[in-house]
XYZ file of C-alpha atoms in Angstrom:
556
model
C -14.572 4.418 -25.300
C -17.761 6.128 -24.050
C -15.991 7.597 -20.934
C -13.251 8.696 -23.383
C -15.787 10.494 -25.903
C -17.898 12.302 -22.875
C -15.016 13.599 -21.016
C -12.741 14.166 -24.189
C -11.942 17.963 -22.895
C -10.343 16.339 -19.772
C -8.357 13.585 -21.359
C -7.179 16.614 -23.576
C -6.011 18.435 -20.337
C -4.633 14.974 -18.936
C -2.327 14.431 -22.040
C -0.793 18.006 -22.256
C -0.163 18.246 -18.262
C 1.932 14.794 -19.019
C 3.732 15.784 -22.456
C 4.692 18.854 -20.672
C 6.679 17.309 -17.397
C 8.396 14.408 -19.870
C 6.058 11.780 -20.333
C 4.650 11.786 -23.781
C 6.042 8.817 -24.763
C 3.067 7.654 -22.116
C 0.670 9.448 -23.964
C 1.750 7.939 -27.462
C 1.867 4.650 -26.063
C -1.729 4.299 -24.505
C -2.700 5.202 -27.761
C -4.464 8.861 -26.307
C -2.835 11.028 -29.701
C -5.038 8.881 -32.070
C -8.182 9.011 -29.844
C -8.156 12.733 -28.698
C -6.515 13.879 -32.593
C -3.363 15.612 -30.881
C -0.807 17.144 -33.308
C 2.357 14.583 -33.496
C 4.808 17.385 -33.169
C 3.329 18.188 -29.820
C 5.291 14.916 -28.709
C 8.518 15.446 -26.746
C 10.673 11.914 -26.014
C 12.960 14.480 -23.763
C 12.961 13.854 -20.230
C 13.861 17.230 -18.030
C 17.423 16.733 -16.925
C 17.143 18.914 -13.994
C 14.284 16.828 -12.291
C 13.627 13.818 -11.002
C 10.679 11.415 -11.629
C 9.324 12.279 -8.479
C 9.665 15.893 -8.836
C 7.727 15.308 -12.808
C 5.221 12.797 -11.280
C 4.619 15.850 -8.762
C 4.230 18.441 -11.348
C 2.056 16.401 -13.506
C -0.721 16.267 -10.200
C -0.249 19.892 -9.244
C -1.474 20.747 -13.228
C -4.234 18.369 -13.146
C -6.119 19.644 -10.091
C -7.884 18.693 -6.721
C -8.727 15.154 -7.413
C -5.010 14.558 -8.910
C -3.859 16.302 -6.078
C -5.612 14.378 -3.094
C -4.713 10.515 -5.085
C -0.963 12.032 -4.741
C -1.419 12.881 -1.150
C -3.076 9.147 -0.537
C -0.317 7.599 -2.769
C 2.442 9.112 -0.668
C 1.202 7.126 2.431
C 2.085 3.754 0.713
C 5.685 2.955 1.422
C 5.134 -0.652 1.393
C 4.148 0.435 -3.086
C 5.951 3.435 -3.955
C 9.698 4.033 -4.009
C 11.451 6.435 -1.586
C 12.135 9.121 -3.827
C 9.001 9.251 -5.409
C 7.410 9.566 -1.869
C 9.658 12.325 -0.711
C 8.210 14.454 -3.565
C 4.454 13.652 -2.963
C 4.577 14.132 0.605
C 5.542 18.084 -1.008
C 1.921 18.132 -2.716
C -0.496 20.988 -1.253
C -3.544 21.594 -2.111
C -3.892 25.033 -3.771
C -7.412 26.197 -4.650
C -9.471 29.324 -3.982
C -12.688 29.571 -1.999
C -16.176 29.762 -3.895
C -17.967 32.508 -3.338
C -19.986 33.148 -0.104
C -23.148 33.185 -2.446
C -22.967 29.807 -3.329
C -22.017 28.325 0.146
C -24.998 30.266 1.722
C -27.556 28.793 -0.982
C -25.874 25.111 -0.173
C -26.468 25.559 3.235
C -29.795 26.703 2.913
C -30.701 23.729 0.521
C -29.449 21.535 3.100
C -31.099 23.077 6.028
C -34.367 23.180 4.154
C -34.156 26.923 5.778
C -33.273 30.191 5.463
C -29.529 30.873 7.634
C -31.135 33.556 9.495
C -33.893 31.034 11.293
C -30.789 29.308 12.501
C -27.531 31.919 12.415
C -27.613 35.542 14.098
C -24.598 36.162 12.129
C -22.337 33.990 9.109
C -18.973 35.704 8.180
C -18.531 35.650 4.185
C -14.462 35.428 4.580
C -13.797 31.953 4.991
C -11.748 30.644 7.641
C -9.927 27.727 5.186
C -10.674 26.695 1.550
C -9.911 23.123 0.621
C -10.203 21.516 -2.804
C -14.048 19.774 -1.162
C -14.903 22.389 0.667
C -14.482 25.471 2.952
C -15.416 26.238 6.449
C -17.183 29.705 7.781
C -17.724 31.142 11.200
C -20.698 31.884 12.487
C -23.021 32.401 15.470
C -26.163 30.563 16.648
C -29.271 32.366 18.246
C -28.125 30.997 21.382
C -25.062 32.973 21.272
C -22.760 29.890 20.977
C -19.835 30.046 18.138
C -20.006 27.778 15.335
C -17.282 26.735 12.751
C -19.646 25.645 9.787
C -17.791 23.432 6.487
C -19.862 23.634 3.458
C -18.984 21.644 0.294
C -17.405 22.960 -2.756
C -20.474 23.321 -5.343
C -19.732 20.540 -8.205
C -16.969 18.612 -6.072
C -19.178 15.430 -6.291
C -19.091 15.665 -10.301
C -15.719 16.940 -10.615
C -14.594 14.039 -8.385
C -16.709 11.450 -9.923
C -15.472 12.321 -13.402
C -11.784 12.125 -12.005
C -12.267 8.757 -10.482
C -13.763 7.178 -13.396
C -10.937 8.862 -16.185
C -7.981 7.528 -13.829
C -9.475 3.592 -13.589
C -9.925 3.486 -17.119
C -6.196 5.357 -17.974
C -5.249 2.428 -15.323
C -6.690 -0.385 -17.250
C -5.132 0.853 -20.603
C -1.356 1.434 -18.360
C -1.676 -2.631 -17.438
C -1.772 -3.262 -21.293
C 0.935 -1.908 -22.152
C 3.664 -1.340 -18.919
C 3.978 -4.414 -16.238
C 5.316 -1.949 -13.879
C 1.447 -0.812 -13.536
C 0.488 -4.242 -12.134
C 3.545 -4.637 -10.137
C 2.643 -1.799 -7.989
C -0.598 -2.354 -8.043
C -2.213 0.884 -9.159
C -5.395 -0.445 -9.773
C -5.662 -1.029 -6.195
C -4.367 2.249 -5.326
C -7.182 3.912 -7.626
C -10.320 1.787 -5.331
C -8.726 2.749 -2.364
C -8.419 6.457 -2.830
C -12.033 6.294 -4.149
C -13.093 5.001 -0.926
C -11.003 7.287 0.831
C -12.128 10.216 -1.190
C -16.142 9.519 -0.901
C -15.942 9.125 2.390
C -14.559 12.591 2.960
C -17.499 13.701 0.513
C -19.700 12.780 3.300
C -19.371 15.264 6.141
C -21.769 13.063 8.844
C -18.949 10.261 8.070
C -16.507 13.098 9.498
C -19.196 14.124 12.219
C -19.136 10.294 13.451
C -15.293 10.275 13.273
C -14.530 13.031 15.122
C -17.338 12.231 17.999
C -15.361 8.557 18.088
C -11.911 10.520 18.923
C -13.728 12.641 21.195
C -14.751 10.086 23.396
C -11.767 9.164 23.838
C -10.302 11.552 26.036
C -13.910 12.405 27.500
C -11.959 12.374 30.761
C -8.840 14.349 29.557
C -8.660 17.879 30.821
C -5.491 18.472 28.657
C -6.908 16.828 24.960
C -10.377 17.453 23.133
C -12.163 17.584 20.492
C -15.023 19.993 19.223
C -18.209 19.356 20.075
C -20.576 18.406 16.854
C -23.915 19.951 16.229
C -26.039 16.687 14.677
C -29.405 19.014 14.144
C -27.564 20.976 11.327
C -24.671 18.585 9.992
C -25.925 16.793 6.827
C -23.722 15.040 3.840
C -22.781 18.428 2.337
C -22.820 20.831 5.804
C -20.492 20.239 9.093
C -21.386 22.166 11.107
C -19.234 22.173 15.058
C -18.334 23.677 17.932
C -15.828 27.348 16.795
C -12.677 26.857 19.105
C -10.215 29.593 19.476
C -6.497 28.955 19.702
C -2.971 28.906 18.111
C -2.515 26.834 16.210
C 1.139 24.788 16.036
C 2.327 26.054 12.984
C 2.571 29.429 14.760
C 5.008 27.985 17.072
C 6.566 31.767 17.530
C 2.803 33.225 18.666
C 2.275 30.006 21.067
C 5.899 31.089 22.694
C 4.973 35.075 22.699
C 1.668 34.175 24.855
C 3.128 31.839 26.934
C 2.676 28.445 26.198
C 5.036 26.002 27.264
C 5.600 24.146 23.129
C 7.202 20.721 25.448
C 3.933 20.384 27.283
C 2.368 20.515 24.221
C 4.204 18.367 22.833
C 4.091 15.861 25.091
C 0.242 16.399 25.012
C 0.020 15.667 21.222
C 2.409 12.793 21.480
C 0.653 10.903 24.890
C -2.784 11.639 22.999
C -1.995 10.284 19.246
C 0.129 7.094 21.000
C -2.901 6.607 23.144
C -5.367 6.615 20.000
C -3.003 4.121 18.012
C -2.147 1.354 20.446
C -5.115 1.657 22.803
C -7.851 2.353 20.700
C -6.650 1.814 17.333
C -8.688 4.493 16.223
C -6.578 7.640 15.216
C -6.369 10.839 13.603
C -3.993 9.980 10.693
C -3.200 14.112 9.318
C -1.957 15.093 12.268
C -0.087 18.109 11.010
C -0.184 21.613 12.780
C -2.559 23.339 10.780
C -5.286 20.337 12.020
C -3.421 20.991 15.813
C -4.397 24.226 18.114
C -3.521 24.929 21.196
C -6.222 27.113 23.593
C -5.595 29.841 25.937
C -5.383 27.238 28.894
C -2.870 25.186 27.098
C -5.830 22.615 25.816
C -4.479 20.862 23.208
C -7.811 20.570 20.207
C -7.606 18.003 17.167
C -8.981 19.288 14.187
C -10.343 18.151 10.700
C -11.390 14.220 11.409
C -11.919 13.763 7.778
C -8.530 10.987 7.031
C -8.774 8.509 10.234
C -6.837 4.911 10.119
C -8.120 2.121 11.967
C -6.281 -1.001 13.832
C -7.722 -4.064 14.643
C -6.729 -5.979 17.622
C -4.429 -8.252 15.016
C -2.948 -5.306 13.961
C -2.100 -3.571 16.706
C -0.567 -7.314 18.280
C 1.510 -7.277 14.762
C 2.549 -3.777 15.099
C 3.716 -4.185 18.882
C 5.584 -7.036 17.968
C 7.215 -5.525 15.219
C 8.429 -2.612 16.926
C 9.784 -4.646 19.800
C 11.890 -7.330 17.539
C 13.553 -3.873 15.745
C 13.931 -2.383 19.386
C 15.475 -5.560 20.219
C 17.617 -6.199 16.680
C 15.742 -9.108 16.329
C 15.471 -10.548 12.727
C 13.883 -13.602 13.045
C 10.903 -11.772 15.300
C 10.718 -8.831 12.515
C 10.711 -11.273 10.040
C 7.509 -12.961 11.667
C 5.695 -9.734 12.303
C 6.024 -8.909 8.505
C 4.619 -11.837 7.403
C 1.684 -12.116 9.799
C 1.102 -8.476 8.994
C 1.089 -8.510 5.303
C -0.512 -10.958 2.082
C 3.078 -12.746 0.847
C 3.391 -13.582 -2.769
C 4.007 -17.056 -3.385
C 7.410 -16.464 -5.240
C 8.504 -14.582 -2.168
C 12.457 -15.147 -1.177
C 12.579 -15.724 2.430
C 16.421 -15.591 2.020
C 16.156 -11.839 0.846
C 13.981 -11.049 2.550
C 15.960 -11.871 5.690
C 19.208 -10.401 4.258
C 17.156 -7.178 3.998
C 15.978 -6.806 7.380
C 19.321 -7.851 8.244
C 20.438 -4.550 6.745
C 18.093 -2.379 8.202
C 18.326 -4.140 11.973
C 21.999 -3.081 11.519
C 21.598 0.463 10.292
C 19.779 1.381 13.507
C 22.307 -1.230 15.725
C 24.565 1.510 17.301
C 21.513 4.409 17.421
C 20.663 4.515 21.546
C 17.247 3.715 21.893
C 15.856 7.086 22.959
C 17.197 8.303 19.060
C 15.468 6.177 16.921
C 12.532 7.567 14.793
C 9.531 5.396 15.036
C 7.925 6.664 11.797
C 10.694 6.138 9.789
C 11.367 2.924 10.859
C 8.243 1.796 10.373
C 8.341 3.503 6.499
C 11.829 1.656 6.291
C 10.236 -1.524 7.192
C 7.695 -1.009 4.916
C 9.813 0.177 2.108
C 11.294 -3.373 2.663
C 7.949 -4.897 2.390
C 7.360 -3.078 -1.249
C 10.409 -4.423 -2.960
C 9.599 -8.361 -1.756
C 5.700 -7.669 -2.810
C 4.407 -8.383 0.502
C 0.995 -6.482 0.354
C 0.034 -4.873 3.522
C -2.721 -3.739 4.857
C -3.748 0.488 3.919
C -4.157 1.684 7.660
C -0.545 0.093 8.399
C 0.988 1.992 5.807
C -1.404 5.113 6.905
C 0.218 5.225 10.700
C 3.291 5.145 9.541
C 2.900 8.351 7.626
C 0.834 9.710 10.780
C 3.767 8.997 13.109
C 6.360 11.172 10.298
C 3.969 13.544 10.541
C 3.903 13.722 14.286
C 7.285 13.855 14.395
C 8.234 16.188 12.089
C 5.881 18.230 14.330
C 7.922 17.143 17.106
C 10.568 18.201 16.110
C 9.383 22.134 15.200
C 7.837 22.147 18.755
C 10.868 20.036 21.170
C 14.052 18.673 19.230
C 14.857 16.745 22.693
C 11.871 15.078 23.118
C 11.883 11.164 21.928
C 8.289 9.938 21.005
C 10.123 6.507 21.415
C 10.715 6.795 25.082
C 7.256 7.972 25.001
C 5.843 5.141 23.384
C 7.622 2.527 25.809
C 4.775 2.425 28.423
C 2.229 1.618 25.481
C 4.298 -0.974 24.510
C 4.427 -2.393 27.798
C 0.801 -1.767 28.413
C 0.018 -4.103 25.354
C 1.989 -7.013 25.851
C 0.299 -7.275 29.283
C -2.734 -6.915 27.337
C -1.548 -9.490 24.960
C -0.759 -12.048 27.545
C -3.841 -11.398 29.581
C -5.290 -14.557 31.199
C -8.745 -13.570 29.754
C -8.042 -12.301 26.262
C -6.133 -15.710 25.939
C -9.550 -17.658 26.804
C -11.496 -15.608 24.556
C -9.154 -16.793 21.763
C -8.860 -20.094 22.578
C -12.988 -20.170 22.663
C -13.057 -18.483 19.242
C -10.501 -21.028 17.854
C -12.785 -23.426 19.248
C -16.125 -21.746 17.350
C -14.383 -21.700 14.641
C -13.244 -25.218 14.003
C -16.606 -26.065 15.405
C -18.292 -23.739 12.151
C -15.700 -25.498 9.990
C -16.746 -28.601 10.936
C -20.892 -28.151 10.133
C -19.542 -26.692 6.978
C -17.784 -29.809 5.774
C -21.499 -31.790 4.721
C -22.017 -29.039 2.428
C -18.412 -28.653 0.727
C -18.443 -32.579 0.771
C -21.468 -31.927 -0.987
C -20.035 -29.236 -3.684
C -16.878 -31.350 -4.143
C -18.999 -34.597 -5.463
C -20.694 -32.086 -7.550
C -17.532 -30.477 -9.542
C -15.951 -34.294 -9.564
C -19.382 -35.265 -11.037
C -19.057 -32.781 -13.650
C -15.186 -33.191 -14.566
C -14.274 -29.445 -13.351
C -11.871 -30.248 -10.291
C -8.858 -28.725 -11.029
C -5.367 -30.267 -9.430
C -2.532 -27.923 -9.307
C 0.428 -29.916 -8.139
C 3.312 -27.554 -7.117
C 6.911 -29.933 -7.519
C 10.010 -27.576 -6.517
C 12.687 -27.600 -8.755
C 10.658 -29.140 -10.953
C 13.086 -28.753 -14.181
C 15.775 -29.948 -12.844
C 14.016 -33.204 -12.260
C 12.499 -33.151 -15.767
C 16.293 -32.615 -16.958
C 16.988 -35.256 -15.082
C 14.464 -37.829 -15.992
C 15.229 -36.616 -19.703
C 19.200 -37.827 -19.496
C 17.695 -41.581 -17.576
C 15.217 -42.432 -20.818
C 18.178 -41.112 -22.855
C 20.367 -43.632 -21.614
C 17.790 -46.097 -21.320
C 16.803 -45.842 -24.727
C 20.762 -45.873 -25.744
C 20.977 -49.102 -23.779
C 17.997 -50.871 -25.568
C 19.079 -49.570 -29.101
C 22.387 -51.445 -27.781
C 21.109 -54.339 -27.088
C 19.013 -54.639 -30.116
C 22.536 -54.047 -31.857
C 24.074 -56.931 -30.109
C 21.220 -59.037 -30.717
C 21.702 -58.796 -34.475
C 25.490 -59.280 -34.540
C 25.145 -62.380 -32.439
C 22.476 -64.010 -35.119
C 25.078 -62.917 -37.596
C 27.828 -64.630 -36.110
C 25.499 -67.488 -35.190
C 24.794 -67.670 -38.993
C 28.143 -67.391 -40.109
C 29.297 -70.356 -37.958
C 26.959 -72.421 -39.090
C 26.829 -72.075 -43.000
C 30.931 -71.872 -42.529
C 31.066 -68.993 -44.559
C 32.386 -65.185 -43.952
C 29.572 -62.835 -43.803
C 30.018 -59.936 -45.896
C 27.478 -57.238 -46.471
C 27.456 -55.025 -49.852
C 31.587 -55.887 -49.650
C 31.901 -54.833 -45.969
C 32.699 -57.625 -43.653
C 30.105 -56.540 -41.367
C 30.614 -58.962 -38.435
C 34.004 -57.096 -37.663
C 32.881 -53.519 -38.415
C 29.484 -54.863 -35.874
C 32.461 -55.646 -33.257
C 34.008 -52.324 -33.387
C 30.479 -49.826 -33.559
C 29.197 -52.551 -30.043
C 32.250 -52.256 -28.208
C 33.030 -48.493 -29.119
C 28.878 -47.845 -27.955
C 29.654 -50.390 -24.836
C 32.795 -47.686 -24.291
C 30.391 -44.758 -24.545
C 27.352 -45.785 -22.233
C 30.538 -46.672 -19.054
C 31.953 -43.163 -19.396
C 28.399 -41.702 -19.261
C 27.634 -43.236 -16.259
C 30.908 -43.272 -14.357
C 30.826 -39.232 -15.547
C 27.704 -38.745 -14.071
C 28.664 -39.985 -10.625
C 25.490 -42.017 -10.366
C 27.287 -45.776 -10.982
């Protein structure tokens, strides 16, 4: 309630951006008209024909701002959570803000600095190059004559952010009240991821150390790099690099009027991303051509290290497999990958799941090999891996947007060229890897450690164990498969075991009767009912009864 009452304006603005695009019912049901006091005729239970859900969900972001913006942008990379058509319209989200005045970036960077820009700058241009929703970058020139490309952060960002961050977990918290759907896709986890994501790029010297990384790894590349970072004047708030001049690829026209050769480049762009995923597993994931430039000597620069995935060795062995069982229209192998890539619910049909990838290994069957789009196939897979729950991990589901990217990029630069055929010799290059004589001893050797750090562990959970037994809190879950169709059946046995005894008790008593009969040599009759005849009948018709029950149930 206290986050609700000290950022009441923007739960106002929240609530009116989603009763305008369709989703006041939303707002009615979280209970938001009673706390903010909104008219109930401002209510609208009308959904816009003409759009979709994807295209409203879209809308609702764009109204809402930066931080709105960038969680749609984040969301749009998880395939393996979101439906298809709800990711084809936030893929569409842009970030649309205007640049802060030079005023205010030149007292930031002053701040930062500790120094007037003139001690440090012979010149800083006031027209910024690019404006972001965190910040905006600025050329200028050190005393030494060397160009500098200098990114200053958007005065307030950090508050606006912060304020975002902490309205969206709580609206979150009150959503898993009231809709199941919220836990189902997890949103919650969505929400701490993008805040990680999103305070990371806050910090610029997280950037600085991301984009030195990439850099040194094509240290040796004449055709690939990365600009140089100046440490001495790059702080949280201030970026300050190396000012490269180029093209960049979106101008695909202007890199064909000078010269360039757009297959090289592709080629360039595709050998140096491939080489980042499955070699390094360390890669720029927003590879799109306003972060790509191209120099006068056909250099190929990456720009704007602020989004980055990262692949452990695991991963990468998952991903390679994966990608060669769907190469190969292998099910059972794809099936494998998936699981060793991803956390599987426990309720997870393996018989569905199979059927699915099934469908998918045939939908790319007859495609020749050179054809097939790696990115989508990996979303497809993934989109697979959202409906059966299987949670995988964030950087998975981040390369497979970065390779959709890349070839959408492809395609603008070189229809013809297949980053498939391209990505062969990785492929290969890793399973040699994967088999290598000493990689397989160094895994054997940490299987070995850790058993051996299992086993000096055991005194001490021995130890814990006698404890909770000593206090009567171990808990036994016992897990019995079709567990209610034994119960049913254990239900119909003391059914027809207490029918037998109530039988037998029956017979019991009409044998003393006709015992007692016999021998006082008179008719027994009951309240005027000869009861030794009407016994006979209600034994033999319950003797009748219990036979066709058992014969029925094919169990004599």
């Amino acid at each position: 309630m206290g986050v609700r009452i000290r950022h009441a304006g923007r739960y106002r603005e929240i609530a009116m951006a989603l009763m305008r695009h369709g989703f006041g019912y939303m707002v009615e049901e979280l209970g938001l008209f009673h706390i903010l006091s909104l008219p109930v005729r401002w209510i609208s239970r009308e959904q816009p024909e003409s759009m979709t859900l994807g295209e409203r969900i879209r809308r609702v972001l764009e109204d809402l701002g930066p931080t709105f913006v960038k969680f749609g942008q984040l969301a749009s990379t998880r395939s393996d959570l979101l439906p298809e058509s709800i990711i084809k319209e936030l893929v569409k989200l842009q970030e649309r803000v205007p640049p802060f005045p030079a005023e205010n970036a030149r007292a930031l960077i002053e701040q930062e600095w500790g120094a007037p820009i003139g001690d440090v700058l012979l010149s800083f241009k006031d027209e910024p190059l690019a404006a972001a929703s965190i910040g905006q970058v600025h050329a200028g020139v050190l005393k030494n004559g060397k160009s500098v490309a200098i990114k200053v952060q958007r005065p307030g960002a950090q508050r606006m952010i912060g304020r975002d961050l902490e309205i969206l977990r709580d609206l979150v918290s009150l959503a898993e009240k009231h809709w199941d759907w919220v836990k189902l896709y997890r949103v919650d986890r969505m929400v701490d991821e993008f805040a990680r994501a999103v305070m990371a790029e806050m910090d610029y010297s997280h950037e600085a150390r991301n984009a030195e990384k990439i850099a040194a790894q094509f240290s040796g590349s004449d055709w690939i790099g990365v600009p140089a970072i100046y440490w001495e004047y790059t702080t949280s708030r201030v970026l300050m690099m190396e000012y490269v001049e180029g093209i960049t690829l979106s101008r695909s026209l202007e890199l064909q009027e000078k010269g360039h050769d757009l297959k090289t480049a592709a080629e360039h762009l595709i050998e140096g991303l491939l080489h980042q995923i499955f070699i390094e597993g360390f890669f720029h994931a927003d590879p799109h051509p306003g972060n790509l430039l191209i120099q006068e000597n056909g250099r190929l620069v990456f720009l704007d290290f602020g989004l980055v995935g990262h692949l452990s060795e695991d991963m990468k062995d998952n991903l390679s497999m994966l990608i060669i069982a769907l190469m190969r229209r292998n099910t059972e192998g794809m099936i494998r990958a998936v699981l060793r890539m991803g956390v599987v619910p426990e309720d997870c049909d393996l018989e569905l799941l199979r059927a699915d990838l099934e469908r998918l290994r045939n939908e790319y069957y007859d495609v020749p090999f050179s054809q097939v789009q790696i990115g989508k196939a990996l979303t497809d897979l993934f989109g697979v891996a959202q409906r059966h729950r299987i949670e995988l991990p964030p950087d998975l589901t981040l390369l497979g947007k970065s390779l959709l990217t890349l070839e959408g990029v492809i395609e603008h630069l070189d229809p013809g060229l297949s980053i498939i055929d391209m990505a062969e010799p990785f492929g290969r290059k890793l399973l040699k890897e994967r088999y290598n004589t000493k990689r397989l001893g160094r895994k054997v050797l940490d299987g070995f450690a850790g058993i051996a750090e299992s086993l000096l562990d055991l005194p001490g959970q021995a130890r814990q164990l006698s404890a909770l037994i000593s206090k009567g809190k171990l808990r036994v879950e016992i897990s019995v498969p079709e567990l209610q169709s034994l119960m049913r059946k254990l239900d119909q046995i003391s059914n027809r075991l207490s029918f037998s005894i109530v039988l037998l008790a029956f017979s019991i008593i009409m044998v003393g009767l006709i015992i007692g009969s016999s021998l006082s040599r008179q008719p027994t009759v009951l309240w005027n009912f000869p009861a030794i005849e009407i016994g006979f009948i209600v034994a033999t018709l319950m003797v009748v009864w219990l036979l066709y029950s058992i014969f029925k149930s094919g169990r004599f």
